[in-house]
mmCIF file of C-alpha atoms in Angstrom:
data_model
loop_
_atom_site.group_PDB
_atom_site.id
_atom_site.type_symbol
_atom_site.label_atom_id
_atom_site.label_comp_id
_atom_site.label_asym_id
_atom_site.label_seq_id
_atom_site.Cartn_x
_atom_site.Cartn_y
_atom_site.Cartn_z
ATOM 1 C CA UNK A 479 -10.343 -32.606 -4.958
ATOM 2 C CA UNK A 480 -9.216 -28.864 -5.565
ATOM 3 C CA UNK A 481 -7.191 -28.432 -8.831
ATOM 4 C CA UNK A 482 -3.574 -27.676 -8.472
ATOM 5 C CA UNK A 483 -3.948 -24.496 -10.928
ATOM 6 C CA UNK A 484 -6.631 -23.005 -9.116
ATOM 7 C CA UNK A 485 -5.108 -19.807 -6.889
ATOM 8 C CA UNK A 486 -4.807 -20.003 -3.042
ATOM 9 C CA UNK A 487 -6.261 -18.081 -0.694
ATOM 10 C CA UNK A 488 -4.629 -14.919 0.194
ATOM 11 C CA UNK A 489 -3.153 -15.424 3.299
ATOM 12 C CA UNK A 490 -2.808 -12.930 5.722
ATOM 13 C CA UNK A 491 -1.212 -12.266 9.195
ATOM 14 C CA UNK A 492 -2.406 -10.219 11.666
ATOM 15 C CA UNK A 493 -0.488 -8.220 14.154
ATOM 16 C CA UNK A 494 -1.717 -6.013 16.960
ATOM 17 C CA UNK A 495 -0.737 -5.444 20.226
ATOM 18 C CA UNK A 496 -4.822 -5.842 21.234
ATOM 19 C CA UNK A 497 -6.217 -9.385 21.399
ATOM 20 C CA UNK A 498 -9.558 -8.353 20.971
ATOM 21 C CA UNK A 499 -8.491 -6.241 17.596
ATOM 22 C CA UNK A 500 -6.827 -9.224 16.381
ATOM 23 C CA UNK A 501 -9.903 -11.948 17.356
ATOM 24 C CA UNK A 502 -12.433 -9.389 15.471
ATOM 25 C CA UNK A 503 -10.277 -9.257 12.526
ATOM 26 C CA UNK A 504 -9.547 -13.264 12.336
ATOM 27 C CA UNK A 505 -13.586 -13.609 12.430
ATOM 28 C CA UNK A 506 -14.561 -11.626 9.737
ATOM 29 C CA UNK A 507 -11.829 -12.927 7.228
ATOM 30 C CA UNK A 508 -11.866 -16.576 8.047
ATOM 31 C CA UNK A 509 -15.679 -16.306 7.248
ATOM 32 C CA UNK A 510 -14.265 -15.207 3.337
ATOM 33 C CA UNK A 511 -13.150 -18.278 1.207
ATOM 34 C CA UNK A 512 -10.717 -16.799 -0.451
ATOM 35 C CA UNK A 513 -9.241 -15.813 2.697
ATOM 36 C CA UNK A 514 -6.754 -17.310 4.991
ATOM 37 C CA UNK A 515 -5.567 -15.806 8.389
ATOM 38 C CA UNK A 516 -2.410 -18.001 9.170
ATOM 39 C CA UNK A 517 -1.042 -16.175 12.286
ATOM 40 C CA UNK A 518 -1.383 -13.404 14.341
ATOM 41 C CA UNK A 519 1.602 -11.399 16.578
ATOM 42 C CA UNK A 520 1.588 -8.827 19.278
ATOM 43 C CA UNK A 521 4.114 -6.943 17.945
ATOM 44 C CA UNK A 522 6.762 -5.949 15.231
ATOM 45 C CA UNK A 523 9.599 -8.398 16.105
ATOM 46 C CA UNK A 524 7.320 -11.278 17.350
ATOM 47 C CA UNK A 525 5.700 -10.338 13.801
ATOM 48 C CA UNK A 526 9.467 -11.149 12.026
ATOM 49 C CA UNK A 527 9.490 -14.558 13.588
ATOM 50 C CA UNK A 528 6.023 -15.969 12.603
ATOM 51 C CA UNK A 529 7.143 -15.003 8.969
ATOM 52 C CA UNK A 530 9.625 -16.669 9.093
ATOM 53 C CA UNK A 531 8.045 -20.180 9.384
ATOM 54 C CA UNK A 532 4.497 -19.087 8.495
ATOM 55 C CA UNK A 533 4.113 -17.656 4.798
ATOM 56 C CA UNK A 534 1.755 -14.796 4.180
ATOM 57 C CA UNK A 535 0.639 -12.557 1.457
ATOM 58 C CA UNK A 536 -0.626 -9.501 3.348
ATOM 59 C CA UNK A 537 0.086 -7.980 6.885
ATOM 60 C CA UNK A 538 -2.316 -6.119 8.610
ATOM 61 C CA UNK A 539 0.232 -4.328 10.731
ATOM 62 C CA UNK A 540 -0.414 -1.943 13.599
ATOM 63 C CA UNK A 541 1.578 0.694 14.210
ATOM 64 C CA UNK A 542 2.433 1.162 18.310
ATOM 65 C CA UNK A 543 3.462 -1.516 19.945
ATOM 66 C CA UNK A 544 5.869 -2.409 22.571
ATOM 67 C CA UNK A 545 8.950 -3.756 21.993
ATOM 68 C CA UNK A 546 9.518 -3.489 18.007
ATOM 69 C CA UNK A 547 7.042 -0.842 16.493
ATOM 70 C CA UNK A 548 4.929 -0.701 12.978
ATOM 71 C CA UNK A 549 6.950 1.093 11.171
ATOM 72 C CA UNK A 550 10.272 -0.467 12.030
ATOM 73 C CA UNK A 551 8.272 -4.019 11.293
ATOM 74 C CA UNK A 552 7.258 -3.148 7.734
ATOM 75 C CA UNK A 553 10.697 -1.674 6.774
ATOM 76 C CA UNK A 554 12.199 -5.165 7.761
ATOM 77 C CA UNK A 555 9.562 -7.093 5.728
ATOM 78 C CA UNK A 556 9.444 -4.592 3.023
ATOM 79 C CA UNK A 557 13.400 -4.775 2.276
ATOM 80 C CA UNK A 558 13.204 -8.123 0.676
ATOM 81 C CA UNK A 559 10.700 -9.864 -1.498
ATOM 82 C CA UNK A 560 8.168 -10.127 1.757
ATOM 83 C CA UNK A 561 4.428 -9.832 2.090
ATOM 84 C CA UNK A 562 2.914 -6.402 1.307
ATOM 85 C CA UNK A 563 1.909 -4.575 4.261
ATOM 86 C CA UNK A 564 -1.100 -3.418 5.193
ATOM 87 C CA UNK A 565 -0.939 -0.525 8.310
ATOM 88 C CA UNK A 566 -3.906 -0.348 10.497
ATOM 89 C CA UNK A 567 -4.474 3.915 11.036
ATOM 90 C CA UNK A 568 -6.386 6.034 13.160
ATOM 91 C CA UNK A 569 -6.655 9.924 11.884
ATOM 92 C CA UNK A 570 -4.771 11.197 14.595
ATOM 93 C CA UNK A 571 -2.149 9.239 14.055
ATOM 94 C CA UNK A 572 -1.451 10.188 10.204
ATOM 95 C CA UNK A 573 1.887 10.694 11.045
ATOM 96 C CA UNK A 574 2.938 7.224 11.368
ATOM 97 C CA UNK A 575 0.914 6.141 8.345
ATOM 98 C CA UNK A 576 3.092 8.479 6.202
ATOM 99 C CA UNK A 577 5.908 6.513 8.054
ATOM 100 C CA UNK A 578 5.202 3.218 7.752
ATOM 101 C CA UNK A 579 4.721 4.628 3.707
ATOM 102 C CA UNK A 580 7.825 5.823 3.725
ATOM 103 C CA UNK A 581 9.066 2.281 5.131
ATOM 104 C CA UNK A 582 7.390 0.489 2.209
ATOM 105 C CA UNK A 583 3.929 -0.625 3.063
ATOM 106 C CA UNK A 584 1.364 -0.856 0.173
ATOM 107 C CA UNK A 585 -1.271 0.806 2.147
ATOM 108 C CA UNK A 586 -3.451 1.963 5.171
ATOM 109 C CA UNK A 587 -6.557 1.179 6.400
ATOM 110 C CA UNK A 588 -8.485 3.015 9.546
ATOM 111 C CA UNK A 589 -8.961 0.060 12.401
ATOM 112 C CA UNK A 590 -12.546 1.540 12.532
ATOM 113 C CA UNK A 591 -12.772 0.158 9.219
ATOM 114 C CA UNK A 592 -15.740 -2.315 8.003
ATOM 115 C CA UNK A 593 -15.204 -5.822 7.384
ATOM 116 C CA UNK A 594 -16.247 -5.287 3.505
ATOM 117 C CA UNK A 595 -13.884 -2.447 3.770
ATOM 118 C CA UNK A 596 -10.627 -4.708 5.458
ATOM 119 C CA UNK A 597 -11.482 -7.239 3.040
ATOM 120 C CA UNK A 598 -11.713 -5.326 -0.393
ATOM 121 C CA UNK A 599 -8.460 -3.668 0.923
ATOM 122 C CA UNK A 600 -6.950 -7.264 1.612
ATOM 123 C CA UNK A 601 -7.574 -7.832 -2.295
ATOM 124 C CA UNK A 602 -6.752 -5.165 -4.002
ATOM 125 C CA UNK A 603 -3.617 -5.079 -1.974
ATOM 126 C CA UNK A 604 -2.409 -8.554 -2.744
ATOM 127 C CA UNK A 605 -3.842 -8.038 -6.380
ATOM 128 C CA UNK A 606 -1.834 -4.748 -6.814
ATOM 129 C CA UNK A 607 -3.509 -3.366 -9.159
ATOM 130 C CA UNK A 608 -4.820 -0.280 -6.189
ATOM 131 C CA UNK A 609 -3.204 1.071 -3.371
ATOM 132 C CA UNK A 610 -6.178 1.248 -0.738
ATOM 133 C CA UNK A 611 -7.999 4.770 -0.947
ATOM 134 C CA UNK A 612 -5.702 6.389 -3.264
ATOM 135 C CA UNK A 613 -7.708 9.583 -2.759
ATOM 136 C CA UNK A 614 -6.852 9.252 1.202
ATOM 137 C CA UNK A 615 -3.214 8.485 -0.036
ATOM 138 C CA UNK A 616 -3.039 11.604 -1.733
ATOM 139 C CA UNK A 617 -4.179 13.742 1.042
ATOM 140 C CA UNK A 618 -2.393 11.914 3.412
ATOM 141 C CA UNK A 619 0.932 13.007 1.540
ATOM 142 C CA UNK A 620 -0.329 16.276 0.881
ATOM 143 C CA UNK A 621 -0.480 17.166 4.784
ATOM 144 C CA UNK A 622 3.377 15.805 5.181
ATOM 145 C CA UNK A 623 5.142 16.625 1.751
ATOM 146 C CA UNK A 624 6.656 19.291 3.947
ATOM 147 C CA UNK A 625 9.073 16.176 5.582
ATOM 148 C CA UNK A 626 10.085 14.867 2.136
ATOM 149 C CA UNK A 627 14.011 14.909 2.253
ATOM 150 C CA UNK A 628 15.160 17.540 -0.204
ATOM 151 C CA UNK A 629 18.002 15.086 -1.126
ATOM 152 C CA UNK A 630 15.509 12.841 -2.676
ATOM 153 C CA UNK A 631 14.521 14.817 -5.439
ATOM 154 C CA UNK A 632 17.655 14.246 -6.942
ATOM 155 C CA UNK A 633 15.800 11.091 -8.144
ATOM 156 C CA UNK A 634 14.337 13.090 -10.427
ATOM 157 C CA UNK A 635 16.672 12.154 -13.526
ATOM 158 C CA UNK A 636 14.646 8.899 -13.665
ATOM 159 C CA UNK A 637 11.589 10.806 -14.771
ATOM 160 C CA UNK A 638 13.328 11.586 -17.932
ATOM 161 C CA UNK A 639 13.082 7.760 -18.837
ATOM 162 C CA UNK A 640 9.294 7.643 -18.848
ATOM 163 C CA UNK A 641 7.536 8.706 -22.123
ATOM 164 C CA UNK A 642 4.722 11.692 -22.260
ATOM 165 C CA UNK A 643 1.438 9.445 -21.572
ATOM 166 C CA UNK A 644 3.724 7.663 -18.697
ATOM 167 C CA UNK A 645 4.702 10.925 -17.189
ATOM 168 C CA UNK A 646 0.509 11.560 -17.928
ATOM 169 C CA UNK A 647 0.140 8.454 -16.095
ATOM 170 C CA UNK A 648 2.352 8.832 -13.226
ATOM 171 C CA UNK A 649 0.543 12.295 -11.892
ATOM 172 C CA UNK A 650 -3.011 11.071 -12.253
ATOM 173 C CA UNK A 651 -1.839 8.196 -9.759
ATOM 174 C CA UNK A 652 -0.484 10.785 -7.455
ATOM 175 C CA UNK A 653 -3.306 12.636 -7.607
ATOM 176 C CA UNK A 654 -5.374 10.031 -6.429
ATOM 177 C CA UNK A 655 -7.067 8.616 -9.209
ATOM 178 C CA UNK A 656 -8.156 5.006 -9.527
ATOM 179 C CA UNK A 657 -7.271 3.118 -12.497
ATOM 180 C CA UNK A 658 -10.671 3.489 -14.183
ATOM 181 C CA UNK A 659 -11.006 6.949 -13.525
ATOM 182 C CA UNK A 660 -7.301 7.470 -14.923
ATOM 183 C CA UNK A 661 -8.783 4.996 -18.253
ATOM 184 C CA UNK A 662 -12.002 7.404 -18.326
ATOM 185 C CA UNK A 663 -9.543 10.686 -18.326
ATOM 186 C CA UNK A 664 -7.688 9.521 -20.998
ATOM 187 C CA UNK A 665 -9.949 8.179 -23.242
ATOM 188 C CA UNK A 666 -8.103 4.594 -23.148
ATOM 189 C CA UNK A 667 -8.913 1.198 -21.460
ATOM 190 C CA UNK A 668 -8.269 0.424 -17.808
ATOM 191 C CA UNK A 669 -5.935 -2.544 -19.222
ATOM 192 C CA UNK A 670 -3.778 -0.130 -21.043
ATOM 193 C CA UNK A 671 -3.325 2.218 -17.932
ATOM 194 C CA UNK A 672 -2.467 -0.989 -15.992
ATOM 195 C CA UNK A 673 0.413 -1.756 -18.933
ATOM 196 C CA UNK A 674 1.341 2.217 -18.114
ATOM 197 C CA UNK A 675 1.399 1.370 -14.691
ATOM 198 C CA UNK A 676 3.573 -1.585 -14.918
ATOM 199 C CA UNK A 677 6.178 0.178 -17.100
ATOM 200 C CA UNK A 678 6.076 2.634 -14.811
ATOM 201 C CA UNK A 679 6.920 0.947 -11.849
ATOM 202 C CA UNK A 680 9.414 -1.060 -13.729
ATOM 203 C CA UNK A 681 11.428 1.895 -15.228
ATOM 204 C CA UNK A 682 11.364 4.007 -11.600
ATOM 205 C CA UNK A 683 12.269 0.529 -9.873
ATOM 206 C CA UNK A 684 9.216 0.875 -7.933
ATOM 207 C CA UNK A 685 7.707 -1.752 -5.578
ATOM 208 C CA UNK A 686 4.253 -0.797 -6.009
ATOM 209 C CA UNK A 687 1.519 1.947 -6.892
ATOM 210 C CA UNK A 688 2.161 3.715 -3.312
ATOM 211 C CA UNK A 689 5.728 4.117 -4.292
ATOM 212 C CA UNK A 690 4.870 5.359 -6.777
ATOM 213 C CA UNK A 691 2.629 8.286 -5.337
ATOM 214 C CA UNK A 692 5.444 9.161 -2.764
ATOM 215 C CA UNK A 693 7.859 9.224 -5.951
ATOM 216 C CA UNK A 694 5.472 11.707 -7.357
ATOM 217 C CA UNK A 695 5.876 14.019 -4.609
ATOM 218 C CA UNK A 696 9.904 13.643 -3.869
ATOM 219 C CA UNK A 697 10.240 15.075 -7.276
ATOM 220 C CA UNK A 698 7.926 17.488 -7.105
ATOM 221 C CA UNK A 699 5.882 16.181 -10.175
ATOM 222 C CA UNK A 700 2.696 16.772 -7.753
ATOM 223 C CA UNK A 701 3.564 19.459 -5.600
ATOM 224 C CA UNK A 702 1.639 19.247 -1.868
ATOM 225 C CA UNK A 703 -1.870 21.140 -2.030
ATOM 226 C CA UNK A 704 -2.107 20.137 -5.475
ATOM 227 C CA UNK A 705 -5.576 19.138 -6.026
ATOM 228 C CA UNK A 706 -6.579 17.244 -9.087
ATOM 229 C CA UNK A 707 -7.846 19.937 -11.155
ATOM 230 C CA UNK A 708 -7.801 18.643 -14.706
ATOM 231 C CA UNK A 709 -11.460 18.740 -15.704
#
């Protein structure tokens, strides 16, 4: 008999426009028990429906496909108290990953990707206490800072509300630093840069750590070709 205060597994639903991508995904994490795959989709809008009857934690969410897209997809499911998403990325398509982070997703992964790969990324997603490959992330946003609306950087004000080690916080993030790297920098513990991290998001009004690297850049607090150069 499983106890009632023991966590679920994370459930996740797959969409791709490719049945094969979608079968080789399903087999590797239905083979993890703390794993559930409790739909699949072809597509962004047939994606909408299953969620609406089906709950999930994560989407693995591919970006082209017919009829409603990725990116259009995640900002739907992103807008209200949904499932973090999860886009599936190839490198010549980096565009649509800094899209579909734009729209709100928590995330990328490369569909080349290996299944200890997809499924660390499934739990530190739903965990949220790492965006997947924050390094990646960073670079990612440094090739496309030039499309940041100017008219977002009047956001800035908000910045003024977080203290020093916050603001200390903040740029490591968008640097691409993992939270034990950030805890080894700054001679604290990685539960304390979490606590940073959760003020942080709370005081910007943040949905997540991604957010809050994308912030970093719309007000220019990590400026695009900015490498993390503090030795």
């Amino acid at each position: 008999m499983s106890d009632p205060d023991e966590p679920g597994p994370v459930r996740v639903l797959l969409v791709d426009d490719q049945e094969l991508v979608r079968t080789g995904f399903s087999m590797v994490l239905d083979a993890q028990p703390d794993i559930e795959v409790v739909g699949e989709a072809s597509d962004g809008a047939q994606a909408l429906d299953r969620l609406r009857t089906v709950p999930a934690d994560v989407v693995l969410m591919d970006v082209r496909m017919p009829r409603m897209d990725g990116i259009e997809a995640t900002r739907r499911i992103t807008a209200g108290d949904g499932p973090k998403v999860i886009i599936l990325t190839t490198f010549d398509l980096d565009e649509y990953a800094f899209a579909a982070i734009k729209a709100g997703a928590a995330g990328f992964l490369l569909k080349d990707a290996g299944p200890r790969q997809l499924v660390e990324a499934i739990r530190s997603v739903h965990s949220g206490d790492a965006v997947v490959a924050p390094s990646t992330t960073r670079r990612l946003l440094d090739r496309f800072a030039v499309h940041l609306p100017d008219t977002e950087r009047a956001a800035s004000g908000s910045l003024e509300t977080l203290t020093a080690r916050e603001g200390e916080v903040l740029r490591l993030v968008a640097r691409g630093l993992s939270n034990a790297e950030i805890a080894e920098r700054l001679y604290v513990s990685e539960a304390t840069v979490k606590t940073h991290m959760g003020r942080i998001l709370m005081k910007l009004g943040l949905r997540d750590r991604v957010q809050a690297v994308v912030f970093a850049y719309e007000t220019g607090l990590v400026k695009s070709g900015q490498i993390d150069d503090a030795g």
